[in-house]
GROMACS .gro file of C-alpha atoms in nm:
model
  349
    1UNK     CA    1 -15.008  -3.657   0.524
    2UNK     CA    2 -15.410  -3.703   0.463
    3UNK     CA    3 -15.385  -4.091   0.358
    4UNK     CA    4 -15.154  -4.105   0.675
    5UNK     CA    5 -15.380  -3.965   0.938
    6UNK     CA    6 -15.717  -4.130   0.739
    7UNK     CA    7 -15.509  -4.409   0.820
    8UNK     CA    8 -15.420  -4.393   1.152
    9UNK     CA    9 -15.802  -4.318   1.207
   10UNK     CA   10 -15.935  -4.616   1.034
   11UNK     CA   11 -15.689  -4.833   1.229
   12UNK     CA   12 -15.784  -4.653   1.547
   13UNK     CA   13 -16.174  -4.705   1.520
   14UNK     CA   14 -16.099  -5.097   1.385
   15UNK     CA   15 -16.029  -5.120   1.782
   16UNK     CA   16 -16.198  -4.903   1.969
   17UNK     CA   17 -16.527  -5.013   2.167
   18UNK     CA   18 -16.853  -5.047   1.968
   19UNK     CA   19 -16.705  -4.960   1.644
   20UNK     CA   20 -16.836  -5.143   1.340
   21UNK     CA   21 -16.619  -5.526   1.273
   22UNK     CA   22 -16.567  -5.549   0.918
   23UNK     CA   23 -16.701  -5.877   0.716
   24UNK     CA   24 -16.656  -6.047   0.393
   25UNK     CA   25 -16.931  -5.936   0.170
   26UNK     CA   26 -17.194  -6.209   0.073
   27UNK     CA   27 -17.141  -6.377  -0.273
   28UNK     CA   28 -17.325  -6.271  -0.530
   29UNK     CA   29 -17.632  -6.463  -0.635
   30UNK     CA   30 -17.647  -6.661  -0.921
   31UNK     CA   31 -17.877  -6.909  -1.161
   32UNK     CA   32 -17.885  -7.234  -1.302
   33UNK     CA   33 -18.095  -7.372  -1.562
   34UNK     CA   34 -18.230  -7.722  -1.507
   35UNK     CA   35 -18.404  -7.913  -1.774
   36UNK     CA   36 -18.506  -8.287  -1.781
   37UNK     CA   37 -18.735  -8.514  -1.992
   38UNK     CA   38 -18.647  -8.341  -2.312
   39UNK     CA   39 -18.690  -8.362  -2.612
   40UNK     CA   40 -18.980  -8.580  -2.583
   41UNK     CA   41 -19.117  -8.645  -2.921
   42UNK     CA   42 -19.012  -8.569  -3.267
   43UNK     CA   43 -19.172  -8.264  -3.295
   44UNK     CA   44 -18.976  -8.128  -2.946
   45UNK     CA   45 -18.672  -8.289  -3.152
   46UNK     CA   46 -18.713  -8.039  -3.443
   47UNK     CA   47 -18.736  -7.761  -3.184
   48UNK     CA   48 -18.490  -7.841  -2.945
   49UNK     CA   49 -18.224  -7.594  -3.084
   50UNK     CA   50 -18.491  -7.322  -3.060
   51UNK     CA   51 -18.479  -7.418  -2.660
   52UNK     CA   52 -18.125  -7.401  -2.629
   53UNK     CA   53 -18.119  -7.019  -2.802
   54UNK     CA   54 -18.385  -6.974  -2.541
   55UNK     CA   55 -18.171  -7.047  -2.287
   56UNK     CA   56 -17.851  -6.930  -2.421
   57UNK     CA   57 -18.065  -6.584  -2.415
   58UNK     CA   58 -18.107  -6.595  -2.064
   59UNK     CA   59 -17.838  -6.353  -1.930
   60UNK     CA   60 -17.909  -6.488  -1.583
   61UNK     CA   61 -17.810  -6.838  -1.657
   62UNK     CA   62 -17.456  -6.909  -1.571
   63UNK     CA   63 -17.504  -7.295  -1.644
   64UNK     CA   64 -17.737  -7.566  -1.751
   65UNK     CA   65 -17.771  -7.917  -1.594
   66UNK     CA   66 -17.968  -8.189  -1.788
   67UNK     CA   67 -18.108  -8.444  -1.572
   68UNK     CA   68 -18.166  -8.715  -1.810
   69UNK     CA   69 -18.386  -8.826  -2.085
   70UNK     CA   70 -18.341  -8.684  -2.386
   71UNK     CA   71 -18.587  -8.902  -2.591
   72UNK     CA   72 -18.903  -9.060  -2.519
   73UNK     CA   73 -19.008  -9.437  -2.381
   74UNK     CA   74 -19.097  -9.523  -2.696
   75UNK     CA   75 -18.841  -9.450  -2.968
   76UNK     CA   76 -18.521  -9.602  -3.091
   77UNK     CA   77 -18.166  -9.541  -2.891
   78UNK     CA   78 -18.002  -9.562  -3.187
   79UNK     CA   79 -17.658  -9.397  -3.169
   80UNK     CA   80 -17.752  -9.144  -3.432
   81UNK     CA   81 -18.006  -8.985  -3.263
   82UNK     CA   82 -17.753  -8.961  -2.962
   83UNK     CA   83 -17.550  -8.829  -3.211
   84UNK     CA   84 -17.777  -8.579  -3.327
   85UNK     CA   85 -17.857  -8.454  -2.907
   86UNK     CA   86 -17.483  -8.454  -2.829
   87UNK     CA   87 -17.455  -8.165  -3.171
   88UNK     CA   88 -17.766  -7.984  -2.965
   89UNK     CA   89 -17.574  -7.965  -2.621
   90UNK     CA   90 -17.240  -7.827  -2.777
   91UNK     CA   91 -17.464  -7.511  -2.861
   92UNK     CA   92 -17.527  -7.433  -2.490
   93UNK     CA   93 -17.372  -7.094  -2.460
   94UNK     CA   94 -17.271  -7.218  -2.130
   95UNK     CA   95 -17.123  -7.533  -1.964
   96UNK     CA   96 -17.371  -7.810  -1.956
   97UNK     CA   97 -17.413  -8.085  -1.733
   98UNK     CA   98 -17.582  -8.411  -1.848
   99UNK     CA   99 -17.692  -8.715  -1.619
  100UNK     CA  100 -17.848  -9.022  -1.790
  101UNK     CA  101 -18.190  -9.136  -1.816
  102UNK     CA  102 -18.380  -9.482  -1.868
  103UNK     CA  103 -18.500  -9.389  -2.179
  104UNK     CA  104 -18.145  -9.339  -2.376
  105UNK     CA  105 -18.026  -9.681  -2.211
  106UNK     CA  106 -18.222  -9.871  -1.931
  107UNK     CA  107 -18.546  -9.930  -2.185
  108UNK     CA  108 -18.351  -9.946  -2.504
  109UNK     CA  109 -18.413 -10.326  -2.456
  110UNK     CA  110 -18.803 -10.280  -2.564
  111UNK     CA  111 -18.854 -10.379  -2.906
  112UNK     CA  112 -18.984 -10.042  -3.001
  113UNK     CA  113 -18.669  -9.898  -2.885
  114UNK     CA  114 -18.424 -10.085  -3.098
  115UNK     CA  115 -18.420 -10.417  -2.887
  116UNK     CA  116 -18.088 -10.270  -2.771
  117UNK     CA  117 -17.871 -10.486  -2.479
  118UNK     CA  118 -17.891 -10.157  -2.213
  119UNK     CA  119 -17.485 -10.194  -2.106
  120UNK     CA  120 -17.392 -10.189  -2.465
  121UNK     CA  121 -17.622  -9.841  -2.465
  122UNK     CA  122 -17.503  -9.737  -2.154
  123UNK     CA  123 -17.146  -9.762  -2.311
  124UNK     CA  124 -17.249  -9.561  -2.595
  125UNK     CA  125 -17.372  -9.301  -2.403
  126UNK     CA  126 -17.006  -9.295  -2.196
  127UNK     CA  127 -16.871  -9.252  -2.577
  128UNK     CA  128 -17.066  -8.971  -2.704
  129UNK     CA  129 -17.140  -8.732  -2.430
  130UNK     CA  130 -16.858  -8.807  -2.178
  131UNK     CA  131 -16.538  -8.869  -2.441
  132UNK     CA  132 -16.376  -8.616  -2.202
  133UNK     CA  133 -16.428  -8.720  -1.856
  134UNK     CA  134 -16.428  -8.435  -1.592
  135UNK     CA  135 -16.557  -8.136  -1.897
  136UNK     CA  136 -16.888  -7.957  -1.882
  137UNK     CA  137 -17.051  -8.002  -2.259
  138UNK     CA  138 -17.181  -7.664  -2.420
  139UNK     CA  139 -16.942  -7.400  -2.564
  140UNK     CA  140 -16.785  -7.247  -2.273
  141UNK     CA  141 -16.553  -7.553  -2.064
  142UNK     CA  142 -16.589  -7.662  -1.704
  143UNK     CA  143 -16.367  -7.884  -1.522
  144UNK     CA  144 -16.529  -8.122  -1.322
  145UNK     CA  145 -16.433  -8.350  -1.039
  146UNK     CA  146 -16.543  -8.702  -1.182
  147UNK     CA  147 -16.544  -9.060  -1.046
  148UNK     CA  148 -16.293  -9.320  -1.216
  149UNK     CA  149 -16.414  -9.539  -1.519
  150UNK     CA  150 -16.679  -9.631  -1.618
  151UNK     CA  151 -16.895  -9.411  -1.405
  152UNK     CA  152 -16.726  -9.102  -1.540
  153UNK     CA  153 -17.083  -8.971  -1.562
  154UNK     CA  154 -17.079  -8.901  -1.168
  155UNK     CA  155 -16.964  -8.563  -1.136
  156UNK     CA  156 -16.917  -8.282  -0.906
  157UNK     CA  157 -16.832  -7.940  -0.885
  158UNK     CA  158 -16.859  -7.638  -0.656
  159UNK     CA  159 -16.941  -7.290  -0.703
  160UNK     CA  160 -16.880  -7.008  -0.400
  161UNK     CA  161 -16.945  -7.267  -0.092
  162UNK     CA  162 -17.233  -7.467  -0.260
  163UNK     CA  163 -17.122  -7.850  -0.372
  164UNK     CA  164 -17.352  -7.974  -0.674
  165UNK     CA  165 -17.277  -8.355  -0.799
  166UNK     CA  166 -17.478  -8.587  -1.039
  167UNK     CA  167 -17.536  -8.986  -0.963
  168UNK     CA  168 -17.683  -9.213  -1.229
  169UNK     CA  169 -17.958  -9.330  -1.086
  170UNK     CA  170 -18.263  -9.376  -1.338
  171UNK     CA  171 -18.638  -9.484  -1.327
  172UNK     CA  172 -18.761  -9.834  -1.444
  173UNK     CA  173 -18.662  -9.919  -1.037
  174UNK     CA  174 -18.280  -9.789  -1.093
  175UNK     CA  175 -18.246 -10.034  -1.365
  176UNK     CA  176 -18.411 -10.333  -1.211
  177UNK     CA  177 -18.675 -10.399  -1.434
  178UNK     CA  178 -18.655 -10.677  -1.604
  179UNK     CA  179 -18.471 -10.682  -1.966
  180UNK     CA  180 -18.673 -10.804  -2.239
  181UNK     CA  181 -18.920 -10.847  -1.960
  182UNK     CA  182 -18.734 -11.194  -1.871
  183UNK     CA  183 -18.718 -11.329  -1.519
  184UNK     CA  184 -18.540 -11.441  -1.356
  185UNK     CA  185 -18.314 -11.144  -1.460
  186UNK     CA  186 -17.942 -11.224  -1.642
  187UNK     CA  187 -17.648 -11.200  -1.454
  188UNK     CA  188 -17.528 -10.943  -1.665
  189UNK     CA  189 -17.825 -10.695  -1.518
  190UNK     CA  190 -17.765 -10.799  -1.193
  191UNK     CA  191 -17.406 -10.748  -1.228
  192UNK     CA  192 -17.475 -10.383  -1.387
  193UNK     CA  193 -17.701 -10.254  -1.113
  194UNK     CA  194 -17.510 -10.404  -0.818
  195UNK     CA  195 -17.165 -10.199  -0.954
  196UNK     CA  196 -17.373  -9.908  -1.057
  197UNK     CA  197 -17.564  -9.901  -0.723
  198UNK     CA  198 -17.174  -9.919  -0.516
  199UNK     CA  199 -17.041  -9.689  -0.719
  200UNK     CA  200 -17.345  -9.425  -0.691
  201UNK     CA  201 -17.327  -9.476  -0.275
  202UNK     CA  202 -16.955  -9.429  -0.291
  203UNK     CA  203 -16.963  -9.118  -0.517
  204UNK     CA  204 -17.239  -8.996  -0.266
  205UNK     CA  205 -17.043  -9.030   0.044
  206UNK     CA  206 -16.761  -8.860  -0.142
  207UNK     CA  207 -16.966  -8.557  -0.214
  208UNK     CA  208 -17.065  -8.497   0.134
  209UNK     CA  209 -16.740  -8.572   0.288
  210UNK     CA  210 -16.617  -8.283   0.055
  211UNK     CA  211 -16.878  -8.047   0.138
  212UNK     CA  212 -16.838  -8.134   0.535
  213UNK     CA  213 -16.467  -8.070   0.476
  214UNK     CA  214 -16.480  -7.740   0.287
  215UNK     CA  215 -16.780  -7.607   0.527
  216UNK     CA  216 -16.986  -7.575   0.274
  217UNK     CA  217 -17.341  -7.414   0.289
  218UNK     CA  218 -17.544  -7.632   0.092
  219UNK     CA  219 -17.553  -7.929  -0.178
  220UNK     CA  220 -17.713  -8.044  -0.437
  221UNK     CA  221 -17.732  -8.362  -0.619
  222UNK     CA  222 -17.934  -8.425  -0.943
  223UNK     CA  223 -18.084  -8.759  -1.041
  224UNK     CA  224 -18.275  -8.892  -1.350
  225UNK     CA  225 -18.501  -9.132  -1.072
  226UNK     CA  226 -18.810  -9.010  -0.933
  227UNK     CA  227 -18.772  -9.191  -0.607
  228UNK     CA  228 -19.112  -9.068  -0.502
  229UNK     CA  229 -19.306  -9.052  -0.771
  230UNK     CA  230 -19.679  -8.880  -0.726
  231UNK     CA  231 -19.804  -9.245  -0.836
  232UNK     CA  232 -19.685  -9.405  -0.532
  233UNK     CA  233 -19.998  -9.394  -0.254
  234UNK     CA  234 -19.864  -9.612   0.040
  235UNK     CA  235 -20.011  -9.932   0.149
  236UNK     CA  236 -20.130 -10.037  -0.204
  237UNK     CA  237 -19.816 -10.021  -0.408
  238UNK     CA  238 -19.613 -10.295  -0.485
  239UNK     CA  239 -19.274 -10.246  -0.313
  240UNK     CA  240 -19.100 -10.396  -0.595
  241UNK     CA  241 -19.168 -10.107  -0.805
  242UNK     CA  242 -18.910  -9.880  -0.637
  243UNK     CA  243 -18.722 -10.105  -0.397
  244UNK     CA  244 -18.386 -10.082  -0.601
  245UNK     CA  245 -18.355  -9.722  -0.497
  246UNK     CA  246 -18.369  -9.829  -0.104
  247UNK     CA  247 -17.981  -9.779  -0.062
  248UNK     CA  248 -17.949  -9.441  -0.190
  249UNK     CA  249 -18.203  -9.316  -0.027
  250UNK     CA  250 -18.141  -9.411   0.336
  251UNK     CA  251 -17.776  -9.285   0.227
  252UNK     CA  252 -17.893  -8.961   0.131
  253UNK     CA  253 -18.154  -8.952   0.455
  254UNK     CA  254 -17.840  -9.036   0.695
  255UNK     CA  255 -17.623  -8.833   0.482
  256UNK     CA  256 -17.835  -8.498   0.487
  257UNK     CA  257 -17.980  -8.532   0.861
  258UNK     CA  258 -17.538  -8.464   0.937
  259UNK     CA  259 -17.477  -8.287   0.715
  260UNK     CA  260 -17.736  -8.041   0.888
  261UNK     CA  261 -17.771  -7.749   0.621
  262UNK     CA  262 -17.958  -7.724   0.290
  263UNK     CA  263 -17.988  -8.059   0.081
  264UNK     CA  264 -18.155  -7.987  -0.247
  265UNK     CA  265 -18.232  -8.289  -0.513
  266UNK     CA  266 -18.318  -8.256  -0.825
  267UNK     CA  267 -18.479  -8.511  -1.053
  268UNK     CA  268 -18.674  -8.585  -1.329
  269UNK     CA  269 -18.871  -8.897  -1.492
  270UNK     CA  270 -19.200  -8.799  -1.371
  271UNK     CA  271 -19.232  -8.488  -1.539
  272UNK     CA  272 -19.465  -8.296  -1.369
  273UNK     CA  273 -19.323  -7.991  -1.151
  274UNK     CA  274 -19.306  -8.059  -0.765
  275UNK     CA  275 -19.102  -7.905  -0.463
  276UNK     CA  276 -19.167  -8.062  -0.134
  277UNK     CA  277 -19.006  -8.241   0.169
  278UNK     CA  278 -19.024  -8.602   0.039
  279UNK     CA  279 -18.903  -8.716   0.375
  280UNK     CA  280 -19.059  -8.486   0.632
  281UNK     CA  281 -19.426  -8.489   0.475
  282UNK     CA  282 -19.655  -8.591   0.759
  283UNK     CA  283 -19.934  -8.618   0.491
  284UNK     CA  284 -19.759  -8.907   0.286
  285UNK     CA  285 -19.542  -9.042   0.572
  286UNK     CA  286 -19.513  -9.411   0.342
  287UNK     CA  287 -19.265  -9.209   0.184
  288UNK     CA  288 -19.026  -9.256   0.462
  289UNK     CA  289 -19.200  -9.580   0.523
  290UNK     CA  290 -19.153  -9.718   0.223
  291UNK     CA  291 -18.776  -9.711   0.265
  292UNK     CA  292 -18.704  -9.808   0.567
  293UNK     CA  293 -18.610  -9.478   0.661
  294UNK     CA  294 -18.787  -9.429   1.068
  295UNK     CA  295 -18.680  -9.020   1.141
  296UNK     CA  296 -18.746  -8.695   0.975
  297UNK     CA  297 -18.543  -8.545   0.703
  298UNK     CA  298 -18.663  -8.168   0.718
  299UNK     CA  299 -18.371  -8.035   0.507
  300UNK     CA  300 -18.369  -8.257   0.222
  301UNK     CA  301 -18.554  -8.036  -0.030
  302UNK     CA  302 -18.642  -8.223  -0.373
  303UNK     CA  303 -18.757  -8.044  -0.675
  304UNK     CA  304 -18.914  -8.273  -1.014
  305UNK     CA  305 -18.859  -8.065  -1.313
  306UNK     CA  306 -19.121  -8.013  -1.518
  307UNK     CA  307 -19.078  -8.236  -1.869
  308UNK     CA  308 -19.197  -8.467  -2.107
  309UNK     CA  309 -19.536  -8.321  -2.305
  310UNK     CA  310 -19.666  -8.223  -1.987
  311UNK     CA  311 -19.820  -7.910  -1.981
  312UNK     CA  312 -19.669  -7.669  -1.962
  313UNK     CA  313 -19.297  -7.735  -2.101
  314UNK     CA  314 -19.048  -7.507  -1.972
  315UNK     CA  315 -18.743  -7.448  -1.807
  316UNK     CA  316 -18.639  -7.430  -1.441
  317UNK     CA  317 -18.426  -7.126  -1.291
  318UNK     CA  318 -18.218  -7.259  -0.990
  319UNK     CA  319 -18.158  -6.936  -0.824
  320UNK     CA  320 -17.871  -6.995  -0.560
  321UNK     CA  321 -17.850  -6.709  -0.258
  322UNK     CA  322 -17.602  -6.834   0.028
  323UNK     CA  323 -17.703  -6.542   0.229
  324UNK     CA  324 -18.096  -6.669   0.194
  325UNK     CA  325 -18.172  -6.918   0.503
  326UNK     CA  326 -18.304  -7.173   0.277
  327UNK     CA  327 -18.026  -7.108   0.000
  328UNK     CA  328 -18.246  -7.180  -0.264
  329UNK     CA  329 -18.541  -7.078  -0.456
  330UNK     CA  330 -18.682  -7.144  -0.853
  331UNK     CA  331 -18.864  -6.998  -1.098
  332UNK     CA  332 -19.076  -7.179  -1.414
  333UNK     CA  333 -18.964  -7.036  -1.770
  334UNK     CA  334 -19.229  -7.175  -1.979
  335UNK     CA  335 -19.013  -7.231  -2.411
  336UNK     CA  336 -19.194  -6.959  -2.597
  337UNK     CA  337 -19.355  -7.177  -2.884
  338UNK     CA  338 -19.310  -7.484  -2.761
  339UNK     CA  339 -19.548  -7.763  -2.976
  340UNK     CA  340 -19.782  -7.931  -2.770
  341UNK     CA  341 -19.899  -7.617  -2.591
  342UNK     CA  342 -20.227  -7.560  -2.434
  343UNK     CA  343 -20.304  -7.205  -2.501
  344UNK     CA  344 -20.580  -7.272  -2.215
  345UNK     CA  345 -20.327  -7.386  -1.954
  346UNK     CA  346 -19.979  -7.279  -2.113
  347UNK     CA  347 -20.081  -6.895  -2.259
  348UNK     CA  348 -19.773  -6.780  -2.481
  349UNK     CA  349 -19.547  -6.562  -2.254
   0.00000   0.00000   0.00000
């Protein structure tokens, strides 16, 4: 009789005048961890599995996303050594997500780096780390959405109503500078970047169609490139330097300004930690400029990981609240012991 009159009551006050509507109950917040640029160095190398149990430790970490560049400019791509990173990602406690970088396939053509033809790297790459098209690496799986062969390596995935997707697009001008440093460039490089570049546009239309479709509250897409690197002042830069990333990036400028909610990017490449409004900056307005791009992008958000030996190395926590206005916000985990420290800018933690 008392569960049939609380009852009755609840239903009665559900429509009576004033009294409270009941609503779905936010989702939870959650965190990512975002590293790029690493290792960087042989001695980073030999402690690379100490920054994975770093990680791993991290109770708030529900994932890790690896934006490219696991070795530096100027050491070998040999498959070994991809080998030897690919053993290093399987002990991510959680599912990892790895975009390629220049340095494991664009630059492998430098003598220093093997004198390696970059599509036959590139290939490698595809063979080691993404055998299983559409699976997270690291210990715990993930099924991801992928795009068809070869560019398995675009991926995307969505967690509560957030999209996130990866697009190979690297530095050295998205693969346009010149192999071997011959010009004019083979057909087989022009052949790779034109397919590469399609491919990337179509994968990024596809992402926001899906997130338009599902309603969601916010994307993210994570790059290798920095498209706007800190080196770039304006008027004095040669436009051939980044020209070759002109198509994604009026895509992503149309793309977001619909789109209308939070756009976050993530890169890495020039190592150093930055989190502005690339295109709605009226201090470096050459960065629309410089593209082509002629209106204001104020909710594409783009965040460089810090990497490389910069001072000081670290870790990125991509905290994700979709009740938050901007959805997003970060935190810098400096690796405890990381060599190459700067006790006078990096003090142990």
């Amino acid at each position: 009789m008392r569960r049939a009159l609380v009852a009755a009551a609840a239903a009665l006050a559900a429509v009576l005048p004033g009294a409270p509507i009941a609503t779905a109950a936010s989702p939870a917040p959650w965190t990512y961890a975002v590293i790029g640029d690493t290792p960087y160095g042989q001695p980073q190398v030999d402690n690379f599995a100490n920054d994975v149990a770093q990680i791993n430790a991290d109770r708030k970490v529900k994932l890790v996303v690896h934006l490219g560049d696991i070795k530096n400019g100027s050491s070998r791509c040999d498959t070994t050594y991809f080998q030897q990173i690919r053993a290093n990602f399987g002990a991510f406690r959680d599912p990892l997500v790895y975009t390629p970088g220049d340095n494991e396939w664009t630059d492998c053509h430098r003598a220093n780096n093997g004198g390696y033809i970059p599509t036959e790297r590139l290939d490698t790459i595809r063979r080691i780390f993404f055998d299983q098209p559409g699976q997270a690496l690291g210990k715990h799986q993930k099924t991801l959405d992928h795009q068809a062969a070869p560019y398995v390596e675009n991926v995307r995935w969505a967690r509560e109503d957030v999209q996130f997707a990866t697009l190979n697009v690297t530095g050295s001008n998205n693969d346009w500078a010149p192999w071997f440093g011959v010009l004019p460039r083979t057909q087989a490089q022009v052949d790779e970047f034109t397919a590469r570049n399609a491919a990337d546009l179509a994968w990024l239309d596809h992402v926001f169609a899906v997130a338009t479709k599902r309603h969601s509250k916010a994307i993210v897409i994570g790059i290798q490139a920095d498209m706007w690197d800190a080196a770039f002042s304006g008027a004095n830069d040669d436009p051939t330097q980044y020209d070759h990333f002109t198509d994604l990036v009026r895509k992503l400028a149309d793309a977001s300004r619909a789109f209308g909610k939070p756009v976050l990017l993530l890169n890495g490449d020039s190592h150093a930690f930055t989190d502005d409004f690339p295109l709605a900056d009226p201090t470096r307005a050459f960065q629309k400029t410089m593209y082509g791009v002629t209106q204001d992008v104020p909710n594409l958000r783009r965040v460089t990981v810090n990497g490389s030996t910069t001072p000081c190395h670290e870790y990125l926590r991509l905290n994700v609240d979709q009740s938050a206005a901007g959805v997003f916000s970060v935190e810098r985990v400096p690796f405890h012991g990381q060599p190459g420290f700067d006790p006078a800018v990096c003090p142990a933690s």
